[in-house]
Amino acid sequence: MVRYVFMRLAGLVPVLLGISLVTFILVRLVPCDPAEVYLRLSQIPPTPEMVASVRADLGLDRPLYAQYLDWLWKAAHLDFGVSFATKQPVLAEITRCFPATLQLTLASMALVLLVSLPAGILAALYKDSIFDQFSRLLAFLGASVPNFWLGFLLIYLFSLKLDLLPVLGRGTPAHLALPAATLALSYAATYTRLLRTSMLDCMSADFVLYARARGLRERLVLGRHVLKNALLPVTTAFGMSIGHMLAGSVIVENVFAWPGVGRLCVYSIFNRDYPVIQCYALIMAVIFVTCNLVVDMAYRFLDPRIRLGGGRQ
Amino acid sequence: MKSKPLLKVDNLQVRIAVPGGVVRVLNGVSFQIRAGKVLGLLGESGCGKTVTCLSLAGLFNGPGITVSGNVELNGRSMMDLPAEKMRSVRGRELAMIMQNPMSAFNPLVTVGRHFTETIRSHSPATGREAWQTAMEYLRRAGLPDSGRVMEQYPFQLSGGMLQRVMVAIAMSMRPSVLLADEPTTSLDATLRAQILGQIAHLLRDFKTGALIVSHDLGVIARLADKVAVMYCGYIVEMASVAELFDRPLHPYTRALLSSRAGIKKKRLTPVGGQPPSLLNLGDSCPFFERCAEVERACLNYRMEPEILPGGRMVRCAGYGASKGKVLRGLA
Amino acid sequence: MSRLKHASAALFMLLALLVLTAGCGGKPAGDAARAKSLTFSWSKDIGDLNPHLYSPSQMFAQAMVYEPLVKYAEGGKIEPCLAESWTVSADGREYTFKLRRGVKFSDGSAFDAKAAKKNFDAVLANAQRHQWLDLVNQIQDTEAVDEYTLKVVFKNAYYPALQELSLIRPLRFLGPAGFPDSGKTSEGIKKPIGTGPWVLSEYKKGEYAVFTRNEHYWGAKPKLEKVTVKVIPDGESRVLAFEKGEIDLIFGSGTISLDSFKQLRDSNKYGTMISGPMSTRTLAVNSNRGPTRDLRVRRALQHGFNKQAVIDGVFLGTEKKADTLFSPNFPYCDLGLKPLEYSVEKAGALLDEAGWIKPAGKEFREKDGVPLELELCFDSTNNIQKAVAEVMQGDLKKIGVSLKLVGEESQSYNQRQKDGNFHLIFSDTWGAPYDPHSLVSSMRVPSHADYQAQSGLPMKADIDRKIGEVLLTTDEKARRELYSQILGTLHDQAVYLPVSYQTNMAVYHKNVSGVTFSPQVNEIPLDGIDKT
């Protein structure tokens, strides 16, 4: 097991190298010079002399390979340079913003689980009932309603009209409620339906019939036999969503003025802030690969067929 | 003197309401099973054998399904029993063995857990006690290395071993009646003989009554004392094993057993033609179209059972009014 | 089953832990009830508050903490600030400032000529970064004549010197204790120590900043004791936060959508205010490319565009129609230039004269078989530009001109301004105190849309020469004459299509009073605001 994890993590290295190179190139292919952008942000007219001097400051006047190798060498020592826009160390900027995004994502995940588990189970058990139809409607809405619109709607309803929660910002758990709910809704919708389908599949399986034939209590049949098997595909899908959620919180962060890393990333892209973009891409790569790994390991943990290799006696 | 029947089935009817009408799955199935006696249920696929098993266990239900008739187990009526009581009967007084052992077990749960959960669902045994009981029954079912088997996951065992486990689980409850649906169908010949032997052994030891459902003549011959032949949800003939193989009365039975070389034949010869659809099935004889021995009387025949001396039963117009046929068969 | 149970229990605990640490997010300490405190919002973080540098520091925040030698007041008047009085030498090259006595930095240290010179030196040491500001290029030397006298010597007589000294950056004053050990503020500062009415007391990057009143301020102390600036990037969220009461004031141009402003105004629940003209929203018309090379075509565009409809429909009456490049209330801009008024007939006649005729049965005019097609480039993230562009497209269609709208992401759009890759492009003026002299100065620089638009004019070289002169001449009358010529020529040549005069807007809760507008567009006049 340890060896397996080690091998997978070792596989991270070529992935990161590849991503860093691709990001480096792609970001420089986008039109507009970061030097000019910086000048415009400062409301300084970008004359050729000014631009040249800023370019020299930012190190953009060196040949491309020199820039890349220099960046790579520093990155290997965890020095990701300094942001073009704020002149602060990149890693410090990202780690400053990251906890907020992480908190938002975890809260959303918790909400997703809290909603979709019971809803999916009940929808399967009471198939075609009012509850099932209602959950189907909610799933449809959740998947099609745009994030920002939902966010504003929730603010209007819960904050302005009912005066239950604050509008935006970060501070108390009350501040976390609406952004987490907005981010969670579309995922909750999907997972409710996924769990429902998974459970219905399991409920018509042979081993469930046999379990009932043996006279097991219904609760035991549902819990140990149906749910346990039904949760397997849902768990792995959920694990993959984590990376997705971390990257996709941008809109929610914008609407709720949540000081997270998604917002930072979008600003960096608009501001052509190469060092921040490059570091962010690397970090997201690490997160995705790790999520992948965790999901695989969870699968091994949960499914004995994979863990024990299916050997016959 | 015959002992009281453990299982008494009287005019069991199962109907399914569908948009097109009513599907008549079981039509007046009646039989009795006594202690230590085995009844074989023989027939083609789709004739209602499995449904019989499932409805006896109260597992055949759903929207549009109506089960009527009378089923008595150990003198108690099983119809309209509350769900919880039914559950406690299932697995304990009435145990089942399923057709496909490979898919009957939950792949994520160990064999041992399957066993102990069954034991603990029907008795206040502790985990350890249940474990011990399970190991003992596995040994009796022909799995000496029971400790290791208990810790395996289903995919790690072969079909034969899993079948033995199912037998062990069923018998560990000391059921009054065992329902076995195609018990060795998915296994190969050598294994089959072994397991059938084991089942026969255990049934005798515990004096359990059994209903063995199969389309395999060999299985029926090996295990059953009496045989009921099913066709389109009707029992068309019931007789002892010897009598049935020696002198089949119903044209369908005769056709089934026709070109066999003795009792060793493994598979039933498919009879020419198809069984009629069970949707909106009428009251007349369903074998009419495929029968080689139709007569005028068949047109008015409404599937009344004909009880013959020696406890034989047959549902055929040819043995009703015209006694001539009967005598012909027995002469 | 126990395996799964343990795993899920662990996961649950982890989640619970992380959700509970939500309380560890920052929240501004203190309560509005205790201190007289105002909260408003900004779309970006205030930055590191280095008075001598630019982005990411936000100008309004720099203006709260740091002060200039002289202030820019209404109509372009220069007023004393940290300098009480000044004299200019006869040749216009030497400015001698008498500094205000008794002024202290917020850490208690004294503001004197030595401290002032230290600041000038730090700025000049980084002159390359400030090249864009001619003031810095023109400074030759500074001298602390005595404790409270500062002399600044210029290379040439530079008339906008005082206007440019009033700018928010880079020439405002940092207390000596705030300098880094090397003395080079280009590397950063230790602490934002200024002489201004506000002091930064609490700062959570990306979330909020709190300013408290400077109790040792030399001038009129602000009525408010505390100002909190929350970072709210989204305009709609800002409106919602305002309605809920989480912010007291919305201030600035473009911070909320015009629809939202109208809705807030019409609700009659809040106070609203619109300022006078701050800068001009205008289009630059390229005299060096395509059909707009022809003066008649350019003038036809002016006649063919119904500006009043835009004022009413797009700006909902919050801005005034602009007929000249600079609003007449700016210095040297009251020139009585005749507007090219909306007249479809005149437009049609001019186009006919230029040879662009509408063939029968076709929508657009043609010349030598080529249809009259122009490209209008705008910033796709700017809703106002988009709305104006769409109206113009409709108007020009009526006179037979096909206007293609090219909306691009901000930086690409800026690139077009630089390259001259447009027929028409949005290009607003800079507002006080830059208008008119800084903008006019920049017309000589090729990397500006103005230069690109004017580059096809036969008298461009002459215009540039006159611009060079007007910035250096010391004769007031000559200056007036030169501006009249420059701006008159540009007006007649129709290289600018002014649309409206941009205004600032403010929305505030009824318990807030004293809201005004500063002549400097980037300043927020918090000093006069009071809250009950």
Short mmCIF file of C-alpha atoms in Angstrom, two decimals, chain A residues 91-241:
data_model
loop_
_atom_site.label_atom_id
_atom_site.label_comp_id
_atom_site.label_asym_id
_atom_site.label_seq_id
_atom_site.Cartn_x
_atom_site.Cartn_y
_atom_site.Cartn_z
CA LEU A 91 3.12 31.67 -2.64
CA ALA A 92 2.27 34.00 0.23
CA GLU A 93 -0.60 35.50 -1.77
CA ILE A 94 -2.02 32.11 -2.68
CA THR A 95 -1.65 30.63 0.77
CA ARG A 96 -3.27 33.72 2.20
CA CYS A 97 -6.33 33.21 0.01
CA PHE A 98 -6.44 29.44 0.04
CA PRO A 99 -7.92 28.74 3.47
CA ALA A 100 -10.98 30.77 2.59
CA THR A 101 -11.63 28.74 -0.54
CA LEU A 102 -10.90 25.51 1.25
CA GLN A 103 -13.33 26.41 4.00
CA LEU A 104 -16.01 27.29 1.46
CA THR A 105 -15.45 24.06 -0.43
CA LEU A 106 -15.55 21.88 2.67
CA ALA A 107 -18.68 23.56 3.91
CA SER A 108 -20.27 23.02 0.51
CA MET A 109 -19.26 19.39 0.50
CA ALA A 110 -20.77 18.93 3.92
CA LEU A 111 -23.99 20.49 2.69
CA VAL A 112 -24.00 18.34 -0.40
CA LEU A 113 -23.69 15.21 1.70
CA LEU A 114 -26.26 16.37 4.20
CA VAL A 115 -28.80 17.03 1.50
CA SER A 116 -28.16 14.46 -1.17
CA LEU A 117 -27.75 11.40 1.05
CA PRO A 118 -31.14 11.48 2.69
CA ALA A 119 -32.81 12.90 -0.39
CA GLY A 120 -31.37 10.24 -2.68
CA ILE A 121 -32.23 7.43 -0.31
CA LEU A 122 -35.77 8.62 0.20
CA ALA A 123 -36.29 9.23 -3.49
CA ALA A 124 -35.29 5.64 -4.17
CA LEU A 125 -37.34 4.14 -1.38
CA TYR A 126 -40.46 6.09 -2.29
CA LYS A 127 -40.01 5.85 -6.00
CA ASP A 128 -42.53 7.83 -8.06
CA SER A 129 -44.03 9.41 -4.99
CA ILE A 130 -44.50 13.16 -4.58
CA PHE A 131 -41.17 13.31 -2.86
CA ASP A 132 -39.44 11.60 -5.77
CA GLN A 133 -41.04 13.94 -8.30
CA PHE A 134 -40.11 16.92 -6.18
CA SER A 135 -36.50 15.83 -5.94
CA ARG A 136 -36.41 15.37 -9.70
CA LEU A 137 -37.63 18.94 -10.14
CA LEU A 138 -35.05 20.25 -7.71
CA ALA A 139 -32.32 18.35 -9.51
CA PHE A 140 -33.34 19.88 -12.78
CA LEU A 141 -33.37 23.37 -11.30
CA GLY A 142 -30.10 22.83 -9.53
CA ALA A 143 -28.38 21.79 -12.70
CA SER A 144 -29.75 24.55 -14.88
CA VAL A 145 -29.86 27.61 -12.63
CA PRO A 146 -26.71 29.72 -13.01
CA ASN A 147 -24.65 30.12 -9.87
CA PHE A 148 -24.61 33.87 -9.64
CA TRP A 149 -28.31 34.24 -10.17
CA LEU A 150 -28.96 31.73 -7.45
CA GLY A 151 -26.55 33.57 -5.18
CA PHE A 152 -28.34 36.87 -5.62
CA LEU A 153 -31.69 35.19 -5.15
CA LEU A 154 -30.61 33.63 -1.88
CA ILE A 155 -29.17 36.93 -0.65
CA TYR A 156 -32.38 38.72 -1.54
CA LEU A 157 -34.52 36.13 0.19
CA PHE A 158 -32.57 35.25 3.30
CA SER A 159 -30.64 38.40 3.88
CA LEU A 160 -32.80 41.27 2.76
CA LYS A 161 -36.33 40.00 3.09
CA LEU A 162 -36.06 37.60 6.00
CA ASP A 163 -33.06 39.30 7.61
CA LEU A 164 -31.65 35.99 8.79
CA LEU A 165 -28.14 36.12 7.40
CA PRO A 166 -25.52 38.70 6.43
CA VAL A 167 -25.17 39.66 2.77
CA LEU A 168 -21.53 38.97 2.13
CA GLY A 169 -18.01 38.80 3.41
CA ARG A 170 -16.36 36.31 5.66
CA GLY A 171 -16.48 36.21 9.42
CA THR A 172 -18.95 34.11 11.31
CA PRO A 173 -20.50 30.76 10.41
CA ALA A 174 -23.56 32.76 9.39
CA HIS A 175 -21.46 34.34 6.65
CA LEU A 176 -20.57 30.91 5.37
CA ALA A 177 -24.15 29.71 5.00
CA LEU A 178 -25.28 31.39 1.79
CA PRO A 179 -22.09 31.02 -0.26
CA ALA A 180 -21.80 27.37 0.72
CA ALA A 181 -25.45 26.79 -0.16
CA THR A 182 -25.05 28.46 -3.55
CA LEU A 183 -21.99 26.41 -4.40
CA ALA A 184 -23.54 23.21 -3.09
CA LEU A 185 -26.86 23.28 -4.87
CA SER A 186 -25.95 22.05 -8.32
CA TYR A 187 -23.76 19.29 -6.93
CA ALA A 188 -26.42 18.26 -4.43
CA ALA A 189 -28.92 17.98 -7.25
CA THR A 190 -26.66 15.72 -9.26
CA TYR A 191 -25.73 13.48 -6.37
CA THR A 192 -29.27 13.05 -5.21
CA ARG A 193 -30.21 11.61 -8.57
CA LEU A 194 -27.04 9.58 -8.79
CA LEU A 195 -27.63 8.01 -5.41
CA ARG A 196 -31.23 7.33 -6.28
CA THR A 197 -30.30 5.53 -9.45
CA SER A 198 -27.56 3.63 -7.72
CA MET A 199 -29.91 2.52 -4.97
CA LEU A 200 -32.63 1.46 -7.37
CA ASP A 201 -30.07 -0.61 -9.23
CA CYS A 202 -29.01 -2.27 -6.01
CA MET A 203 -32.53 -2.84 -4.76
CA SER A 204 -33.30 -5.01 -7.75
CA ALA A 205 -30.12 -7.04 -7.39
CA ASP A 206 -30.10 -10.75 -6.62
CA PHE A 207 -28.25 -10.43 -3.37
CA VAL A 208 -30.91 -8.11 -2.00
CA LEU A 209 -33.58 -10.67 -2.80
CA TYR A 210 -31.50 -13.32 -1.09
CA ALA A 211 -31.03 -11.07 1.92
CA ARG A 212 -34.75 -10.68 2.25
CA ALA A 213 -35.23 -14.40 1.65
CA ARG A 214 -32.99 -15.07 4.62
CA GLY A 215 -35.36 -13.03 6.72
CA LEU A 216 -33.05 -10.12 7.53
CA ARG A 217 -34.66 -7.05 9.02
CA GLU A 218 -35.50 -4.46 6.40
CA ARG A 219 -33.25 -1.90 8.04
CA LEU A 220 -30.33 -4.28 7.77
CA VAL A 221 -31.14 -5.06 4.16
CA LEU A 222 -31.26 -1.40 3.27
CA GLY A 223 -28.28 -0.37 5.29
CA ARG A 224 -25.75 -3.12 4.86
CA HIS A 225 -26.77 -4.49 1.52
CA VAL A 226 -28.41 -1.77 -0.50
CA LEU A 227 -26.85 1.44 0.74
CA LYS A 228 -23.34 0.14 1.13
CA ASN A 229 -23.23 -1.00 -2.45
CA ALA A 230 -25.11 2.02 -3.76
CA LEU A 231 -22.72 4.46 -2.14
CA LEU A 232 -19.69 3.08 -3.91
CA PRO A 233 -20.04 4.80 -7.29
CA VAL A 234 -21.36 7.93 -5.61
CA THR A 235 -18.32 8.15 -3.36
CA THR A 236 -15.86 8.00 -6.18
CA ALA A 237 -17.77 10.56 -8.25
CA PHE A 238 -17.89 12.80 -5.22
CA GLY A 239 -14.17 12.58 -4.69
CA MET A 240 -13.56 13.81 -8.19
CA SER A 241 -15.86 16.77 -7.59
#
